[in-house]
mmCIF file of C-alpha atoms and ligand atoms in Angstrom:
data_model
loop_
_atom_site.group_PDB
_atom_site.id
_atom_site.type_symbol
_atom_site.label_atom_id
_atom_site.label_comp_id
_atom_site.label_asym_id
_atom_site.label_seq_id
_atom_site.Cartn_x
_atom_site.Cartn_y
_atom_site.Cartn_z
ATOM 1 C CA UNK A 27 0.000 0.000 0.000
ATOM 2 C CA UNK A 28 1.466 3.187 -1.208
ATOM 3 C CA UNK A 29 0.503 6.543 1.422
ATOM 4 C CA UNK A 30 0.103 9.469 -0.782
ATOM 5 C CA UNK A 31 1.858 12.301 1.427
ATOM 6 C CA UNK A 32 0.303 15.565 0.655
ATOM 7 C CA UNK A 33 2.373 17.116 2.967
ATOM 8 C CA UNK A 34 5.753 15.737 1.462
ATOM 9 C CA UNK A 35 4.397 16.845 -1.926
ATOM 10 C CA UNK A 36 2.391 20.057 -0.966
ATOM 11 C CA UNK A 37 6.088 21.184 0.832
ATOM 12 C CA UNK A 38 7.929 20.559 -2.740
ATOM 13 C CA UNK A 39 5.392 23.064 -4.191
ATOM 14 C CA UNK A 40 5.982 25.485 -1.944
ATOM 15 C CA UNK A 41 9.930 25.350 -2.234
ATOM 16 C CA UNK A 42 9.151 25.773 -6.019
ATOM 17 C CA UNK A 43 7.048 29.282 -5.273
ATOM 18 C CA UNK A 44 9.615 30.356 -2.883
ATOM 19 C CA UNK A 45 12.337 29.804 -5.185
ATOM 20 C CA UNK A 46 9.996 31.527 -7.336
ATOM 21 C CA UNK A 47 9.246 34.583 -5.654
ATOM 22 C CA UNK A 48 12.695 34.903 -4.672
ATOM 23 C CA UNK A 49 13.717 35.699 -7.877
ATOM 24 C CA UNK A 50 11.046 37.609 -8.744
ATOM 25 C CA UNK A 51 11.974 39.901 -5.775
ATOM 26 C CA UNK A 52 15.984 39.894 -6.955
ATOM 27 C CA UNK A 53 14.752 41.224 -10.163
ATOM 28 C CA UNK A 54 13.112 44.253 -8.586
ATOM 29 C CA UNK A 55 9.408 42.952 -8.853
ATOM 30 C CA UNK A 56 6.826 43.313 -6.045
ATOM 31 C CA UNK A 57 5.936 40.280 -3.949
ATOM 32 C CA UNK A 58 2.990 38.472 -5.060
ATOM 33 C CA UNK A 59 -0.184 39.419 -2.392
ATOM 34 C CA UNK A 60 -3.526 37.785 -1.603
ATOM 35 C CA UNK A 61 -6.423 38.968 0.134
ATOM 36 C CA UNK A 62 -8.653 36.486 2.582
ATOM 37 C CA UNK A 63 -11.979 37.601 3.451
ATOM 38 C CA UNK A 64 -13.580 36.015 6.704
ATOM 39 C CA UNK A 65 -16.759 36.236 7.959
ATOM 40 C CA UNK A 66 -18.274 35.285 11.341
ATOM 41 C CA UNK A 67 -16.052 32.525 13.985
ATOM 42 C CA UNK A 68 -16.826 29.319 11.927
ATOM 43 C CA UNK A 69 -13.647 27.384 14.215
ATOM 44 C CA UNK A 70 -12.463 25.278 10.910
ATOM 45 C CA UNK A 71 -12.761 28.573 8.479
ATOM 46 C CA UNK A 72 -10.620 30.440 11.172
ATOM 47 C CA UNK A 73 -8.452 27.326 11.046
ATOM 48 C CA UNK A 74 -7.694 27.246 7.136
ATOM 49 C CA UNK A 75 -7.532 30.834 7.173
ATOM 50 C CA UNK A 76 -4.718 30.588 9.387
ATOM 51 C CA UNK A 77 -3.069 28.199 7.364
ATOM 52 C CA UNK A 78 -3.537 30.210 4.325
ATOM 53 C CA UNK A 79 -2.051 33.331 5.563
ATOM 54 C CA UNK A 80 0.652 30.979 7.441
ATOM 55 C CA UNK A 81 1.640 29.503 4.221
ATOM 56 C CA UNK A 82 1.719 32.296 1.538
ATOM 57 C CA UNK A 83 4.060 34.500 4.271
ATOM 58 C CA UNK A 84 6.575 31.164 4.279
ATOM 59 C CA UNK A 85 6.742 31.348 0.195
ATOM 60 C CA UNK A 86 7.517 34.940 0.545
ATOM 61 C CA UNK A 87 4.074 36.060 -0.211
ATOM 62 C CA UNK A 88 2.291 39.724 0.659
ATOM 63 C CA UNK A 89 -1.396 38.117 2.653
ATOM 64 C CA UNK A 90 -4.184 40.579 3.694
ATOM 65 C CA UNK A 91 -6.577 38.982 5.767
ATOM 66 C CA UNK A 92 -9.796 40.935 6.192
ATOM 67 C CA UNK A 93 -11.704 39.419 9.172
ATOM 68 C CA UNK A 94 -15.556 40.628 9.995
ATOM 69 C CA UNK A 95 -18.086 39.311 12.611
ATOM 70 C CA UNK A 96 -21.170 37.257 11.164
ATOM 71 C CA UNK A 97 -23.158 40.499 11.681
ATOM 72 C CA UNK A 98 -21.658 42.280 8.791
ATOM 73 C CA UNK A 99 -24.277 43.435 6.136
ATOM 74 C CA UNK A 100 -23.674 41.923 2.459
ATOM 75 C CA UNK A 101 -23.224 45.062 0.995
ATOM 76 C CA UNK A 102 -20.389 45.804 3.293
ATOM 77 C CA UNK A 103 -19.143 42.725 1.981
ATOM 78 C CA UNK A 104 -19.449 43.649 -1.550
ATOM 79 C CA UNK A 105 -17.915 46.808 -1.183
ATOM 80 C CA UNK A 106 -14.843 45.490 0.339
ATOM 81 C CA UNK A 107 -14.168 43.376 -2.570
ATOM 82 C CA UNK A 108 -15.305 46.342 -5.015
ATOM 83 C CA UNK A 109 -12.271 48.332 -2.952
ATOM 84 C CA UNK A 110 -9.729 45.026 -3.342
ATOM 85 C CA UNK A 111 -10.547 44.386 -7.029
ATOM 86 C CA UNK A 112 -9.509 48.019 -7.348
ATOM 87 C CA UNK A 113 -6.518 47.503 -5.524
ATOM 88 C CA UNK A 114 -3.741 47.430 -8.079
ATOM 89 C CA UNK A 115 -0.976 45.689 -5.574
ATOM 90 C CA UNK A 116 -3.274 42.620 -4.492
ATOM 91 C CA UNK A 117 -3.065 39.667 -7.149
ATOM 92 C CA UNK A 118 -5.862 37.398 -6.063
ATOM 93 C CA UNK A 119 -8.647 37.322 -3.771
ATOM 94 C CA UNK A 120 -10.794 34.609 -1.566
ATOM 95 C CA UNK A 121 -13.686 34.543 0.417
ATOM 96 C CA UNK A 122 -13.807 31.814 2.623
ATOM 97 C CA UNK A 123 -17.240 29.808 2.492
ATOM 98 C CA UNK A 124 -19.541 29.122 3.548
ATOM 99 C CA UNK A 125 -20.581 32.680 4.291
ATOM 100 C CA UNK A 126 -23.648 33.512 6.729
ATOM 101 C CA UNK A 127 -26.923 32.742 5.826
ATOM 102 C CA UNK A 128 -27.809 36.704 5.007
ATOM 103 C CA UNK A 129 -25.164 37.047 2.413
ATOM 104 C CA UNK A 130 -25.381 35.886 -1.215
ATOM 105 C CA UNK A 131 -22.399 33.156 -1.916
ATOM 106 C CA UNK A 132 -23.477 33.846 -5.282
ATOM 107 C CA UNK A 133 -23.151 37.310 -5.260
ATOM 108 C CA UNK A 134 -20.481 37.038 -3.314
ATOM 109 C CA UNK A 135 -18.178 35.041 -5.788
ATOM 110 C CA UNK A 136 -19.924 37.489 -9.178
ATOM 111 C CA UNK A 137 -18.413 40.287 -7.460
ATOM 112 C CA UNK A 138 -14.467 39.202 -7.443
ATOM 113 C CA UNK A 139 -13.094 40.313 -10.079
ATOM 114 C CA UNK A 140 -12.465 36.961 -12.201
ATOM 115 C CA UNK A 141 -8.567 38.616 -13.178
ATOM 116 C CA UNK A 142 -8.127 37.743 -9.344
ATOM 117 C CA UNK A 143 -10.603 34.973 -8.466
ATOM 118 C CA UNK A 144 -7.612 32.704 -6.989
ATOM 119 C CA UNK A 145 -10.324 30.242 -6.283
ATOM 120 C CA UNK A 146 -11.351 29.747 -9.616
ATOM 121 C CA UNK A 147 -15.360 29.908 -8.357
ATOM 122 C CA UNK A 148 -16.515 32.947 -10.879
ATOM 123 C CA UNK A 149 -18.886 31.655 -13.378
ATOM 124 C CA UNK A 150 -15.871 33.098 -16.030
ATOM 125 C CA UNK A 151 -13.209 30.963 -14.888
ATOM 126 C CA UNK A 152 -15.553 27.770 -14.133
ATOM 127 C CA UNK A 153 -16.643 28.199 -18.082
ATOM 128 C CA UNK A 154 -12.899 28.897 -19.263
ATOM 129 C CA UNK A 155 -12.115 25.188 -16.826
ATOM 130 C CA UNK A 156 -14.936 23.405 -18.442
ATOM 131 C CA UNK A 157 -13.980 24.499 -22.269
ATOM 132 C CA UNK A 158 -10.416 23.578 -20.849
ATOM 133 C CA UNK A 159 -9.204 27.655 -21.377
ATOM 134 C CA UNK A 160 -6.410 28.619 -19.389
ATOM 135 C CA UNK A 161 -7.881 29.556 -15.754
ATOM 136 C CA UNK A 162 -7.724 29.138 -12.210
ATOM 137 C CA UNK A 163 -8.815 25.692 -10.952
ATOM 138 C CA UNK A 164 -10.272 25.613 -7.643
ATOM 139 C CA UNK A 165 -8.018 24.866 -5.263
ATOM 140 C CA UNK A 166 -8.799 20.846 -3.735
ATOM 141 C CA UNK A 167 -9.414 19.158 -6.995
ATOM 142 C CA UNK A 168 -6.373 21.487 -8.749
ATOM 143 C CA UNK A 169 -4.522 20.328 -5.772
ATOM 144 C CA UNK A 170 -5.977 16.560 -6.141
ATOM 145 C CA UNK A 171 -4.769 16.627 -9.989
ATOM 146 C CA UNK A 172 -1.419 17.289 -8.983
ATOM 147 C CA UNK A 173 -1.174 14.639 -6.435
ATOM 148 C CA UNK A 174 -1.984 12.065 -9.044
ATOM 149 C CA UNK A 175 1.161 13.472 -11.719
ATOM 150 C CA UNK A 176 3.248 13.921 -8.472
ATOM 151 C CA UNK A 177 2.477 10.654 -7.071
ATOM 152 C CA UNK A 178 2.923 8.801 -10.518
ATOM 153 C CA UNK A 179 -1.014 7.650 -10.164
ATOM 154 C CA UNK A 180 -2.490 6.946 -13.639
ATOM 155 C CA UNK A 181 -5.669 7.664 -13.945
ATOM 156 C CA UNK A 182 -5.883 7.843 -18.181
ATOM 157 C CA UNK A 183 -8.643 4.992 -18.591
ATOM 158 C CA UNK A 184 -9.357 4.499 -15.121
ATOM 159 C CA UNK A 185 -12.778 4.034 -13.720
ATOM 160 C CA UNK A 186 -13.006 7.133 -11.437
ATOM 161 C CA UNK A 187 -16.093 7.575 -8.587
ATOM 162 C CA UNK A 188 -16.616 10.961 -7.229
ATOM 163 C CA UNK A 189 -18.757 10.652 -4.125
ATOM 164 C CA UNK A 190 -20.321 14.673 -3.702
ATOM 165 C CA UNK A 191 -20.974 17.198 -6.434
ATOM 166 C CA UNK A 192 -20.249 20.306 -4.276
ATOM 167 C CA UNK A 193 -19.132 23.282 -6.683
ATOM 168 C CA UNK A 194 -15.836 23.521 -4.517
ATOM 169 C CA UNK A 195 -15.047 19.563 -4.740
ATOM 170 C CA UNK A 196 -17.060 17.104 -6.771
ATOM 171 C CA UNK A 197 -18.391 18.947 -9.793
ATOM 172 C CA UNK A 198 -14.910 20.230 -10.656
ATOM 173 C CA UNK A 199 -13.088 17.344 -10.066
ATOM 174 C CA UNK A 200 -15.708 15.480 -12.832
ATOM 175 C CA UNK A 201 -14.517 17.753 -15.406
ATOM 176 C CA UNK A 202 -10.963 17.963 -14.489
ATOM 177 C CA UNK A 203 -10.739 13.663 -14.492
ATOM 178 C CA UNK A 204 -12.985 13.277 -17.909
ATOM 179 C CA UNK A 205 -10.554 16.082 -19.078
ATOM 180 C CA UNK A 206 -8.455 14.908 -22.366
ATOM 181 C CA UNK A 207 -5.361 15.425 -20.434
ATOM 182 C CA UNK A 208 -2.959 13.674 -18.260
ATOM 183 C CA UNK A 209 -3.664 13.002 -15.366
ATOM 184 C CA UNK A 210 -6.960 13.065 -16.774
ATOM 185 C CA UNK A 211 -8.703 10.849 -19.694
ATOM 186 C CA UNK A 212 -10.512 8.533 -16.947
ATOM 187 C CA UNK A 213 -14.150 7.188 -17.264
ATOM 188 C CA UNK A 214 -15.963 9.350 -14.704
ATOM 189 C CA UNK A 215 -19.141 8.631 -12.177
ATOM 190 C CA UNK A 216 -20.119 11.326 -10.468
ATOM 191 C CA UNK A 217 -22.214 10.094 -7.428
ATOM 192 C CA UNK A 218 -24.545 12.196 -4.668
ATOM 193 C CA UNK A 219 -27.051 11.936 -2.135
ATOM 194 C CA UNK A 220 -30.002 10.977 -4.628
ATOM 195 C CA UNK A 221 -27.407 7.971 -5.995
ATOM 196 C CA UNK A 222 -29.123 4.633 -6.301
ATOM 197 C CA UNK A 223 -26.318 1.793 -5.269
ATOM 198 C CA UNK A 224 -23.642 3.716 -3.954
ATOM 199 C CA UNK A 225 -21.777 0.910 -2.685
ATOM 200 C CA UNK A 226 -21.683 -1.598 -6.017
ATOM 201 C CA UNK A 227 -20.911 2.167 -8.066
ATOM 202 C CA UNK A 228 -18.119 2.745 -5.873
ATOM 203 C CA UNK A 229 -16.972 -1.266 -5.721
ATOM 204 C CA UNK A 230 -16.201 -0.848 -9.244
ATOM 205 C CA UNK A 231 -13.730 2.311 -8.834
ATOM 206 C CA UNK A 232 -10.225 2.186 -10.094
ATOM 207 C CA UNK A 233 -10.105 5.666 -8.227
ATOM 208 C CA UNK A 234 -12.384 6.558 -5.908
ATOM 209 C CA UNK A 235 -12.178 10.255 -4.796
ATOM 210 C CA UNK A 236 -14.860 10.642 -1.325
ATOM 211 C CA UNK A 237 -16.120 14.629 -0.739
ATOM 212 C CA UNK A 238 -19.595 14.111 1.135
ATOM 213 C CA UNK A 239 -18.393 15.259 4.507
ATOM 214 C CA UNK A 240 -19.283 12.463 6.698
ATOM 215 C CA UNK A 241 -17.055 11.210 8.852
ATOM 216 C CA UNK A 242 -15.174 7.542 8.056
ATOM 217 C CA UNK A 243 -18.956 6.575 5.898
ATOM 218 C CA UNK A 244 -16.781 4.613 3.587
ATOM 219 C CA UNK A 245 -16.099 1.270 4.913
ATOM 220 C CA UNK A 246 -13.591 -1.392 3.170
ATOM 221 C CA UNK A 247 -16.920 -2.912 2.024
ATOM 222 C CA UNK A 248 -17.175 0.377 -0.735
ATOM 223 C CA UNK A 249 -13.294 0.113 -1.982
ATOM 224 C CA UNK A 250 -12.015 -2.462 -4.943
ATOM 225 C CA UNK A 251 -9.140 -4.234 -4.067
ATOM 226 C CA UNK A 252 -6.473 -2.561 -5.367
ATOM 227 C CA UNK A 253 -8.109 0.980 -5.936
ATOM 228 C CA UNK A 254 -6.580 4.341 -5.532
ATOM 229 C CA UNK A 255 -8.439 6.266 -2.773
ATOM 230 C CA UNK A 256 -8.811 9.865 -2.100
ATOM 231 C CA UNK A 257 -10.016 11.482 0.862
ATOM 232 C CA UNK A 258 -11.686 14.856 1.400
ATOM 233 C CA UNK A 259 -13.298 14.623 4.137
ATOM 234 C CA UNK A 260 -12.144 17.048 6.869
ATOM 235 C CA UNK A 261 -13.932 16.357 10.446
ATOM 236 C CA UNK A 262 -13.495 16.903 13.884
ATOM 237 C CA UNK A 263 -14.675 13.440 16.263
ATOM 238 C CA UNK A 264 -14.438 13.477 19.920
ATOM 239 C CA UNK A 265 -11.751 11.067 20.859
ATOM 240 C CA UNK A 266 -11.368 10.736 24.833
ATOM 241 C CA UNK A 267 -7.851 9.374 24.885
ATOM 242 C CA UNK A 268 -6.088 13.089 23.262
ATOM 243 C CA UNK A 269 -5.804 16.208 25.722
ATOM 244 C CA UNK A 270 -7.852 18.044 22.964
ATOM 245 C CA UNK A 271 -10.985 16.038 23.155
ATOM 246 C CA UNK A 272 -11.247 15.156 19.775
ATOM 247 C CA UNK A 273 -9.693 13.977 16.617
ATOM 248 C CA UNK A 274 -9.021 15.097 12.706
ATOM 249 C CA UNK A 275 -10.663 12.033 10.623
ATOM 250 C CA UNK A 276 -11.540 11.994 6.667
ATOM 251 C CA UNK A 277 -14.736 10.623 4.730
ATOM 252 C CA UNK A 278 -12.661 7.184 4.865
ATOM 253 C CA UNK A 279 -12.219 4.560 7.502
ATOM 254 C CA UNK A 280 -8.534 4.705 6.948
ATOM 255 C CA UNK A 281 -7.251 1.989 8.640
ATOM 256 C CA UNK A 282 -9.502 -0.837 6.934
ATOM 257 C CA UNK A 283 -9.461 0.976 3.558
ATOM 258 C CA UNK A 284 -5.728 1.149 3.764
ATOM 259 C CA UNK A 285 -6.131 -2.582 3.965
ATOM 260 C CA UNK A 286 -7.488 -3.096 0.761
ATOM 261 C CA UNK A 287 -6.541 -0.111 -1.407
ATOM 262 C CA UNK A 288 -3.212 -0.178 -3.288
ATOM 263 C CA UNK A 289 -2.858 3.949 -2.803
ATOM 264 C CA UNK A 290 -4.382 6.260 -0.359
ATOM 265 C CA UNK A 291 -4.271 9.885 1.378
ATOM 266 C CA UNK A 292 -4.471 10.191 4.796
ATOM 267 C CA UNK A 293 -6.174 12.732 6.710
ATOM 268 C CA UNK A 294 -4.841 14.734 8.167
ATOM 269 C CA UNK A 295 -1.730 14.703 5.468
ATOM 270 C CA UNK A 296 -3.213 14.448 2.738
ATOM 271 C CA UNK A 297 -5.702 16.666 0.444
ATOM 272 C CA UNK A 298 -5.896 19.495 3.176
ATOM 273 C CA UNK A 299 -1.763 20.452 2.416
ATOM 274 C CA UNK A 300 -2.550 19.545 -1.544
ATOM 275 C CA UNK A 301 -5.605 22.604 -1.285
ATOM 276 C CA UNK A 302 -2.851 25.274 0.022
ATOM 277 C CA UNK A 303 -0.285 24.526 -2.142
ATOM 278 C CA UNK A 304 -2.735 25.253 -5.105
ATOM 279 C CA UNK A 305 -3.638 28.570 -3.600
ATOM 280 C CA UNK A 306 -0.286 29.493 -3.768
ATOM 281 C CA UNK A 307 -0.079 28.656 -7.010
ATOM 282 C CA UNK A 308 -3.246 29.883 -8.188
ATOM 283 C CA UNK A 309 -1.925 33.569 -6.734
ATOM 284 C CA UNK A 310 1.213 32.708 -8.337
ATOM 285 C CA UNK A 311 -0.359 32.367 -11.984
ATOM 286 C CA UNK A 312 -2.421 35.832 -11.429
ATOM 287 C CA UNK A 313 0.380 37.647 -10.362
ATOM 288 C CA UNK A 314 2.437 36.444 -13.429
ATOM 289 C CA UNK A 315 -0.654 37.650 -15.611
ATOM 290 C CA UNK A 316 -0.967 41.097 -14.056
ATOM 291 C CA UNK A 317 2.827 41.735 -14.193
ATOM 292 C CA UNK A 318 2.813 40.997 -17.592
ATOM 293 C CA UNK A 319 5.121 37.413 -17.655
ATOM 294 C CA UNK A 320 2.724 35.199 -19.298
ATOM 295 C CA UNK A 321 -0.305 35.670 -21.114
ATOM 296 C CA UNK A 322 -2.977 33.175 -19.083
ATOM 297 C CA UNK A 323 -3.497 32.146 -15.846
ATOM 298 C CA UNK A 324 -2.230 29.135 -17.087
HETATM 299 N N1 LIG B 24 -14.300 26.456 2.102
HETATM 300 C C1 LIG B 24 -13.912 25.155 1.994
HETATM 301 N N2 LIG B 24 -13.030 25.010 0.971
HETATM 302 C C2 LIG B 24 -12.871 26.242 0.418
HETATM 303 C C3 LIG B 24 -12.087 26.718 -0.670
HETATM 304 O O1 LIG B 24 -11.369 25.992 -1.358
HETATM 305 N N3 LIG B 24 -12.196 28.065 -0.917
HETATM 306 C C4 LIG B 24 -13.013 28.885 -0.190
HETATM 307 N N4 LIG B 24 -13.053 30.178 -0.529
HETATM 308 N N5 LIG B 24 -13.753 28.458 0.818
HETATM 309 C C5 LIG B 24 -13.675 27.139 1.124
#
């Protein structure tokens, strides 16, 4: 069984960017920048926040991080980003979901500026992925994608199971595996909560990527011997025996699906460092666009 170590790989990719920006910087140019917006004291939002703003400073990034209480209005909201797209020395912009139930996600996400949507959510970029255009891809399955060329996975004629069709994860991920590319050119199921026979749909995965957000649901009993296995699944457990009170487990009952797949990511370790790491180079691409040294965000 082969662990696929997001961290390992995610901590290659940001060497890369650091080396990157380095240079940039010896050559005169201003450091790349992003802008978080935050909204309200969701504890895991705060928590990748953190890491966000943690991980573009150690690549030698510029981070903003604007933070508001769930009580701000949308249209404050709104015109923060109106004031940030305007901002000529910040590259790329996110706003953290999910967002409060007053404020528009989708008028949230129509109001970045799609030259800096680092997330690759803004109707414009998700049509420019789908045609295959040079774009942003959002960040977990860009980050996912890169795991499998990293990690020497093939997926080119692969059965591939996605399990959740969220617009962050699932949907994107379906176009990026059915993509003519490499990794890419799999066979691809996209499965949700209406899916008849989850289990025998999954049993026949070659790959089997698992975003539904329930912790450890899939069981050795969903997982073909010998399949590659990707977990998204982010979730705090209680867990009696560590002074915290709780635990970090994934969408996967690791250790009896380690049993039986031939590749797998562990969580913690494994998507969550991948997501990051795409960020950076999501900013990384937009920068290089708005200074002028390529032509895409490619
Ligand atoms: N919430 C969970 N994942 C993401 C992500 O990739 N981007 C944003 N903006 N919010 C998220």
């Amino acid at each position: 069984m082969k662990l696929i170590d997001g961290k390992e790989i995610s901590s290659i990719i940001k060497k890369e960017i650091a080396a990157e920006v380095a240079e940039l910087i010896d050559a005169g140019k201003p450091a790349p920048h992003f802008a978080v917006i935050l909204v309200g004291d969701d504890g895991a939002s705060q928590t990748y926040v953190n890491s966000k703003e943690k991980s573009g400073k150690e690549v030698g990034f510029t981070t903003s991080v604007y933070r508001f209480p769930a009580s701000i209005t949308e249209k404050e909201v709104l015109e923060t980003i109106k004031f940030i797209n305007e901002d000529d020395e910040i590259n790329g912009l996110l706003v953290q979901l999910p967002l409060p139930e007053h404020i528009s996600e989708e008028k949230v996400i129509h109001a970045i500026d799609p030259s800096k949507d680092v997330d690759g959510f803004h109707p414009e970029n998700i049509g420019k992925m789908v045609l295959g255009e040079a774009t942003c891809i959002p960040a977990t399955p860009s980050g996912i994608m890169e795991l499998f060329k990293r990690a020497d996975i093939e997926t080119q004629g692969k059965n591939c199971v996605i399990i959740g069709r969220s617009h962050i994860v699932g949907s994107p991920m379906s176009i990026l595996m059915s993509r003519d590319s490499n990794p890419g050119n799999a066979t691809v199921t996209l499965c949700h909560s209406k899916t008849e026979n989850l289990k025998e749909i999954a049993k026949q995965a070659d790959i089997l990527i698992v975003a539904l957000g329930r912790p450890e649901f899939i069981d050795a009993s969903y997982v073909k011997k010998g399949a590659c296995v990707i977990d998204v699944g982010v979730s705090r457990v209680p867990d009696s025996t560590r002074k915290s009170g709780y635990k970090i487990v994934g969408d996967v009952k690791f250790d009896e699906v380690s049993k039986v797949a031939d590749a797998i990511t562990p969580v913690p370790g494994g998507v969550g460092p991948m997501t990051i790491a795409a960020l950076l180079q999501n900013t990384l691409r937009s920068y290089k666009r708005q200074e002028g040294i390529t032509q895409s965000c490619k």
